[in-house]
PDB file of C-alpha atoms in Angstrom:
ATOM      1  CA  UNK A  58    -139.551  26.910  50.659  1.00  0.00           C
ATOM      2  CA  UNK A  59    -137.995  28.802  53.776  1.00  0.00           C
ATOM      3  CA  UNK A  60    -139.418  32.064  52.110  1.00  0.00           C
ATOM      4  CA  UNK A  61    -143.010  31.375  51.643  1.00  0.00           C
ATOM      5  CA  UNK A  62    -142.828  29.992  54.872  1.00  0.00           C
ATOM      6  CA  UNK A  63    -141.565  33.747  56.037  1.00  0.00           C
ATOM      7  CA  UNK A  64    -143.516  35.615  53.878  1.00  0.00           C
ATOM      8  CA  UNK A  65    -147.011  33.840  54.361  1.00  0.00           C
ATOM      9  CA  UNK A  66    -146.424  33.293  58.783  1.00  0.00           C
ATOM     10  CA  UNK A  67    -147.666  35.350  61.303  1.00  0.00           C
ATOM     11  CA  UNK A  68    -144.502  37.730  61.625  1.00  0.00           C
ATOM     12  CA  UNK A  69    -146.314  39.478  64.975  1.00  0.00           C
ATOM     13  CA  UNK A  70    -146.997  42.384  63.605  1.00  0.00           C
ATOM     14  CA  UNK A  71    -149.296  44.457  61.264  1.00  0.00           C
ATOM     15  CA  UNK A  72    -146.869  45.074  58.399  1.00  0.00           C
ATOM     16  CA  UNK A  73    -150.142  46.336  56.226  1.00  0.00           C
ATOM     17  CA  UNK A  74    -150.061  49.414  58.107  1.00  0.00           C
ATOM     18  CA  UNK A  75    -146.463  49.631  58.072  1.00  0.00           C
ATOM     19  CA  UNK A  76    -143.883  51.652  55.772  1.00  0.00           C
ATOM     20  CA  UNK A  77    -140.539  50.407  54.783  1.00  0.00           C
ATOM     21  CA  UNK A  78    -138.090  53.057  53.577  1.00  0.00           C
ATOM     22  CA  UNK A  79    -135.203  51.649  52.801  1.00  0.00           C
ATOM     23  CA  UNK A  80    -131.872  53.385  53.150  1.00  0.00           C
ATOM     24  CA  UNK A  81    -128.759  53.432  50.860  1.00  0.00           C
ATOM     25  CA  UNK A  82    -126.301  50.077  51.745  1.00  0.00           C
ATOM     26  CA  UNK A  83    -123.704  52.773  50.688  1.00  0.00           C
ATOM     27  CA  UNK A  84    -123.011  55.562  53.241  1.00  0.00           C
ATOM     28  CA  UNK A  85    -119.975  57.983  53.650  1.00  0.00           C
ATOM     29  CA  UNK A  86    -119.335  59.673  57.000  1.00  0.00           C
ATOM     30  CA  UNK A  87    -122.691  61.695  57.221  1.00  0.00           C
ATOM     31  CA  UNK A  88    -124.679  58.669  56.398  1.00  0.00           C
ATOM     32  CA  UNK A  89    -126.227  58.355  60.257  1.00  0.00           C
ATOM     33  CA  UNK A  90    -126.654  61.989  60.617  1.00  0.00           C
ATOM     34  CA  UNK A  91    -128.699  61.876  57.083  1.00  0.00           C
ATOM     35  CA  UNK A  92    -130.797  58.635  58.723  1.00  0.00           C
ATOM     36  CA  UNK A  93    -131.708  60.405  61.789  1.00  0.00           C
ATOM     37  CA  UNK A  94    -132.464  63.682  60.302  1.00  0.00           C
ATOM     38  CA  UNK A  95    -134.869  61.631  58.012  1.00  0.00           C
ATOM     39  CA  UNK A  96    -136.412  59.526  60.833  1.00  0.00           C
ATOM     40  CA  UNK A  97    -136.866  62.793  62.458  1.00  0.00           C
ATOM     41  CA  UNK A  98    -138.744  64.924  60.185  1.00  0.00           C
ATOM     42  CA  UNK A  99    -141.054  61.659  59.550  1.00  0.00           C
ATOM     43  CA  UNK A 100    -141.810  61.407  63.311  1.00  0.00           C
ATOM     44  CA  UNK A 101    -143.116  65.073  63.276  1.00  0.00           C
ATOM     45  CA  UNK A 102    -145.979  63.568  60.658  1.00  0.00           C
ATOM     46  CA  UNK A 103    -149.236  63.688  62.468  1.00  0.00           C
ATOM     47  CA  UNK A 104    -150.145  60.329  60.261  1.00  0.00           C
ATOM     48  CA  UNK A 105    -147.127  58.887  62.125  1.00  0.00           C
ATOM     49  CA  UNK A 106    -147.790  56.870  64.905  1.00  0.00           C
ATOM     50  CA  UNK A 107    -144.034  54.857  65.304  1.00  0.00           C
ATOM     51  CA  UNK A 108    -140.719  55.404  63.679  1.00  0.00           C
ATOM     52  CA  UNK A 109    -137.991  53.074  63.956  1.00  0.00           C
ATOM     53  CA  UNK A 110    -134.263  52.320  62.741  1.00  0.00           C
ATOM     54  CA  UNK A 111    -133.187  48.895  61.711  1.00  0.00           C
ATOM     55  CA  UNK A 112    -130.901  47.140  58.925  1.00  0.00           C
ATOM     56  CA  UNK A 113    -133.691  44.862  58.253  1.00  0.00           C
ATOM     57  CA  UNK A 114    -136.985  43.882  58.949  1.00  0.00           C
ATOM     58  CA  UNK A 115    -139.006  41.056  60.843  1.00  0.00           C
ATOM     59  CA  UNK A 116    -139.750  37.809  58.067  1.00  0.00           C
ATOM     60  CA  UNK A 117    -136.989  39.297  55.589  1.00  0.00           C
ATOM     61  CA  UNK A 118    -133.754  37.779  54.842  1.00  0.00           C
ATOM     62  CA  UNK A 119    -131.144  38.961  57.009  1.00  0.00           C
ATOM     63  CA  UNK A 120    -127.458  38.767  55.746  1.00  0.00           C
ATOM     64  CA  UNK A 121    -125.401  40.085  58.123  1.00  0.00           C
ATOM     65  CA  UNK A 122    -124.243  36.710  60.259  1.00  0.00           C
ATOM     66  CA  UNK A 123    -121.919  36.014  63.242  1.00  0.00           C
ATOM     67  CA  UNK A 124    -120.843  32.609  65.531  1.00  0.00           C
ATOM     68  CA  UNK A 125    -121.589  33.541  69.260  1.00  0.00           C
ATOM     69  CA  UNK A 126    -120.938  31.009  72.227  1.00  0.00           C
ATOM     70  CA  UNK A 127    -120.999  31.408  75.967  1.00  0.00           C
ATOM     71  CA  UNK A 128    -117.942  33.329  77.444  1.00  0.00           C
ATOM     72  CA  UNK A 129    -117.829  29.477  79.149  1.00  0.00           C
ATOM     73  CA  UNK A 130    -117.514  27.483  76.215  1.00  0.00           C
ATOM     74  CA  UNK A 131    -114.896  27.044  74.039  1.00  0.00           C
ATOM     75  CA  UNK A 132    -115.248  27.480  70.236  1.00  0.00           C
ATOM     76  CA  UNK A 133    -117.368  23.675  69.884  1.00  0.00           C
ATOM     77  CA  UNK A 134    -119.815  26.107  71.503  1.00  0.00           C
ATOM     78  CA  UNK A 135    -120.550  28.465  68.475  1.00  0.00           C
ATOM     79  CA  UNK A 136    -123.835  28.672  67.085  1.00  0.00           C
ATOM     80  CA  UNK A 137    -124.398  30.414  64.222  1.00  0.00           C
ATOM     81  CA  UNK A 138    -126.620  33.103  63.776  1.00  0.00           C
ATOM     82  CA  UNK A 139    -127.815  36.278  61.821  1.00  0.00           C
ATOM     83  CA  UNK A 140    -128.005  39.464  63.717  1.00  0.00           C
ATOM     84  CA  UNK A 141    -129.499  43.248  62.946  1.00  0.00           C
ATOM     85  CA  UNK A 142    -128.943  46.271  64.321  1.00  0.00           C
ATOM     86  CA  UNK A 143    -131.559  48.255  65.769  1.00  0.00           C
ATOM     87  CA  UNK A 144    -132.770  51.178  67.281  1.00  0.00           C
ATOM     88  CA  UNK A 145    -134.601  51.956  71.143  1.00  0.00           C
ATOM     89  CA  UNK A 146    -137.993  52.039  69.068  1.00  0.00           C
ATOM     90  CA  UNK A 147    -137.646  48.960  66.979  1.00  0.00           C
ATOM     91  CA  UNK A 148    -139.778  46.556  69.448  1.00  0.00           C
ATOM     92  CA  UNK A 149    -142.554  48.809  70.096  1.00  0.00           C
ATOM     93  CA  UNK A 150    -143.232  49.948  66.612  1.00  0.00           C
ATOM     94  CA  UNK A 151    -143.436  46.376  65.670  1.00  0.00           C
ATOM     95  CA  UNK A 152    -145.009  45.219  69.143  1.00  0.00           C
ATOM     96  CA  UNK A 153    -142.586  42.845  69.724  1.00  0.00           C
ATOM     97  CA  UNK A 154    -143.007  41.879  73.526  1.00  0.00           C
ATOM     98  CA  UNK A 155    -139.435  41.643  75.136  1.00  0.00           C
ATOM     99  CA  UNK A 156    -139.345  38.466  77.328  1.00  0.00           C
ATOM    100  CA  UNK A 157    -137.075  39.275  80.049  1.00  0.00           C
ATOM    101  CA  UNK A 158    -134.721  41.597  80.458  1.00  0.00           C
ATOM    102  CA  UNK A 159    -135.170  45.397  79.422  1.00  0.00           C
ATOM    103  CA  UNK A 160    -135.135  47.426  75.756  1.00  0.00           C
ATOM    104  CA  UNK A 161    -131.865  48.701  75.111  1.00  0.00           C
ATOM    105  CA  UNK A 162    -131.342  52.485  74.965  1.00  0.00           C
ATOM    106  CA  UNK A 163    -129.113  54.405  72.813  1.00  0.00           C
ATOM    107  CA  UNK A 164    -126.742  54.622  75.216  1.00  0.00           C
ATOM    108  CA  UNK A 165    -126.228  50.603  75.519  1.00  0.00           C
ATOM    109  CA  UNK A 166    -125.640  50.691  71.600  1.00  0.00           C
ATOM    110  CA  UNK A 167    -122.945  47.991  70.541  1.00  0.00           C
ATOM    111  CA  UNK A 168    -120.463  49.370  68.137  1.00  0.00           C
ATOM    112  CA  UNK A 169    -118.240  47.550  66.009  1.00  0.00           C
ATOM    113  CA  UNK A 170    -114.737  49.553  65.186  1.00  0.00           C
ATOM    114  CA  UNK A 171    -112.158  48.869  62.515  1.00  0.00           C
ATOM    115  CA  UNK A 172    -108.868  47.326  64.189  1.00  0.00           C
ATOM    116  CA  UNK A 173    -106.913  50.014  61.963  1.00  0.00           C
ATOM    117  CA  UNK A 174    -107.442  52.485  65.011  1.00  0.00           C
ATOM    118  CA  UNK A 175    -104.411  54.589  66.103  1.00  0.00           C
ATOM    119  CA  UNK A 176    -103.071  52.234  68.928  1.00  0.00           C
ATOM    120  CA  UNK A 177    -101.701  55.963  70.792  1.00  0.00           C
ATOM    121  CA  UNK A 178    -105.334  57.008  71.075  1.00  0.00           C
ATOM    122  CA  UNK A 179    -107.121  56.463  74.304  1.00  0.00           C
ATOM    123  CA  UNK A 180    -107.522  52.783  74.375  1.00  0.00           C
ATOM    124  CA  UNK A 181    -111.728  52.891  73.981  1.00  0.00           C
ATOM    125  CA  UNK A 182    -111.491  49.769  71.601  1.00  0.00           C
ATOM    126  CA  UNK A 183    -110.680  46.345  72.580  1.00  0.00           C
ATOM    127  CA  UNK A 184    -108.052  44.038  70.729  1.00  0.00           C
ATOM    128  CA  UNK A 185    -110.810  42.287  69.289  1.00  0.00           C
ATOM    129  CA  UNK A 186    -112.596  46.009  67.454  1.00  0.00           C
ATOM    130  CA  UNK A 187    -115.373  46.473  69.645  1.00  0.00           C
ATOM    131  CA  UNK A 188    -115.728  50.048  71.272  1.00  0.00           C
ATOM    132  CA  UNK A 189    -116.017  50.427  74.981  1.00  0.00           C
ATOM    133  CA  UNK A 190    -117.909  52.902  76.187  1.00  0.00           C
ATOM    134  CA  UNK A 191    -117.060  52.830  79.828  1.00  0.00           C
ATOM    135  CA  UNK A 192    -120.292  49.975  80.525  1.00  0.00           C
ATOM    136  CA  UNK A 193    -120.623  46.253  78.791  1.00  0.00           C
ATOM    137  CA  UNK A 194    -121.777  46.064  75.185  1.00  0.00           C
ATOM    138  CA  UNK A 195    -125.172  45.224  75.583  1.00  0.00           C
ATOM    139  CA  UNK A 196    -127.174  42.651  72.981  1.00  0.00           C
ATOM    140  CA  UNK A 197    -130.798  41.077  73.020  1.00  0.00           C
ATOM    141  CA  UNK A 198    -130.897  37.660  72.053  1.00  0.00           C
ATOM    142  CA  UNK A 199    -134.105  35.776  70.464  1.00  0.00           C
ATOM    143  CA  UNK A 200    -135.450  32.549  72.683  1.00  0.00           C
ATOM    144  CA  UNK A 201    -134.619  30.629  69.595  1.00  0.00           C
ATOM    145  CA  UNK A 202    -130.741  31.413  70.228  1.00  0.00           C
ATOM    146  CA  UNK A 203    -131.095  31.580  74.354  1.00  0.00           C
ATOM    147  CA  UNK A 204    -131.985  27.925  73.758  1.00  0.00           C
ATOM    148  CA  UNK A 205    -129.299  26.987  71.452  1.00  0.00           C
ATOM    149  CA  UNK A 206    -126.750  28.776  74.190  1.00  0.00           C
ATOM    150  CA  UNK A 207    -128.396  26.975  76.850  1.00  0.00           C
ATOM    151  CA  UNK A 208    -130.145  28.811  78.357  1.00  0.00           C
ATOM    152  CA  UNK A 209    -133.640  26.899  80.694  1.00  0.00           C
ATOM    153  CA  UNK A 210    -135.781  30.553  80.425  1.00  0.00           C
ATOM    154  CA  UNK A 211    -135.029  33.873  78.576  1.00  0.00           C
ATOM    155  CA  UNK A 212    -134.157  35.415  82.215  1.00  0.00           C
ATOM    156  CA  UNK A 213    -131.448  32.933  82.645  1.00  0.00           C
ATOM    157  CA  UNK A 214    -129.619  34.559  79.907  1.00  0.00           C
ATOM    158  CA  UNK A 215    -129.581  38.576  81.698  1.00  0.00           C
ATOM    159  CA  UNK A 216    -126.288  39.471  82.532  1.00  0.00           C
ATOM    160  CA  UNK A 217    -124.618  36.665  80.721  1.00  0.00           C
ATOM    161  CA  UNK A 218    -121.593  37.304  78.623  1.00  0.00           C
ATOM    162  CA  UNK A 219    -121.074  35.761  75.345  1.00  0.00           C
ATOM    163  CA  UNK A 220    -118.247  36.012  72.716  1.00  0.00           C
ATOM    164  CA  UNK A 221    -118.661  36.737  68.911  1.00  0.00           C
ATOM    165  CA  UNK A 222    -116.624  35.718  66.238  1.00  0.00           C
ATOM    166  CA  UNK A 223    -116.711  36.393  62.734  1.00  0.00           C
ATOM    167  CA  UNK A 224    -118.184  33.430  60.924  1.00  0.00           C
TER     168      UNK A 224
END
């Protein structure tokens, strides 16, 4: 099945000298602030080598799922796929090498925001929810879905704009 096949492949990483803590799915409004206090305090461990933030981990099942397409194409061009959110230190606690491009910081972070917004407030979120903070949303995208976009080589796909809808 799919998940032997995840569980028992070579994920790229050492997850026997890894620890998962997993957060609560439930959070209230001090929920990140908790995270990051947490993440923190584990960081100043002198066992700890790496600490990073993510809603899931590599060769686990990942729920949270999206149709992206080329800002070119119209919607024949969605591909489904599953996305997670991550932190700047996610790739190099894991060792995942980063084909092209550059890691994100936190200042590229890509926020989704409720369309129940006060519409008098500075407009800083988009018709469609996302926030804009003054530069592009920035995303990293797997080979496996700069393929399915398109794409010849990951450092075709740099710079490129692509559209998300809710699938």
């Amino acid at each position: 099945t799919q998940m032997n096949f995840m569980q028992k492949q070579d994920l790229g990483y050492d997850k026997e000298h890894m620890l998962v803590v997993r957060a609560s799915p439930i959070g209230d409004s001090t929920y990140g602030t908790r995270v990051n206090q947490f993440m923190n305090s584990v960081r100043q461990l002198p066992q700890v080598k790496l600490v990073a933030g993510s809603t899931e981990v590599p060769g686990h099942v990942i729920a949270e799922r999206n149709n992206v397409r080329r800002v070119t194409q119209d919607e024949s061009g969605n591909v489904g796929t599953f996305f997670i959110n991550t932190d700047e230190n996610f790739f190099s606690t894991y060792g995942i090498k980063i084909l092209a491009g550059r890691n994100l910081t936190e200042q590229d972070k890509f926020m989704y925001v409720p369309r129940d917004v006060d519409p008098n407030q500075p407009k800083i979120i988009t018709d469609d929810g996302y926030l804009v903070s003054g530069a592009p949303n920035r995303i990293m995208i797997n080979e496996a879905l700069a393929q399915s976009l398109g794409f010849k080589k990951p450092e075709d796909a740099i710079h490129e704009k692509v559209v998300f809808e809710q699938g």
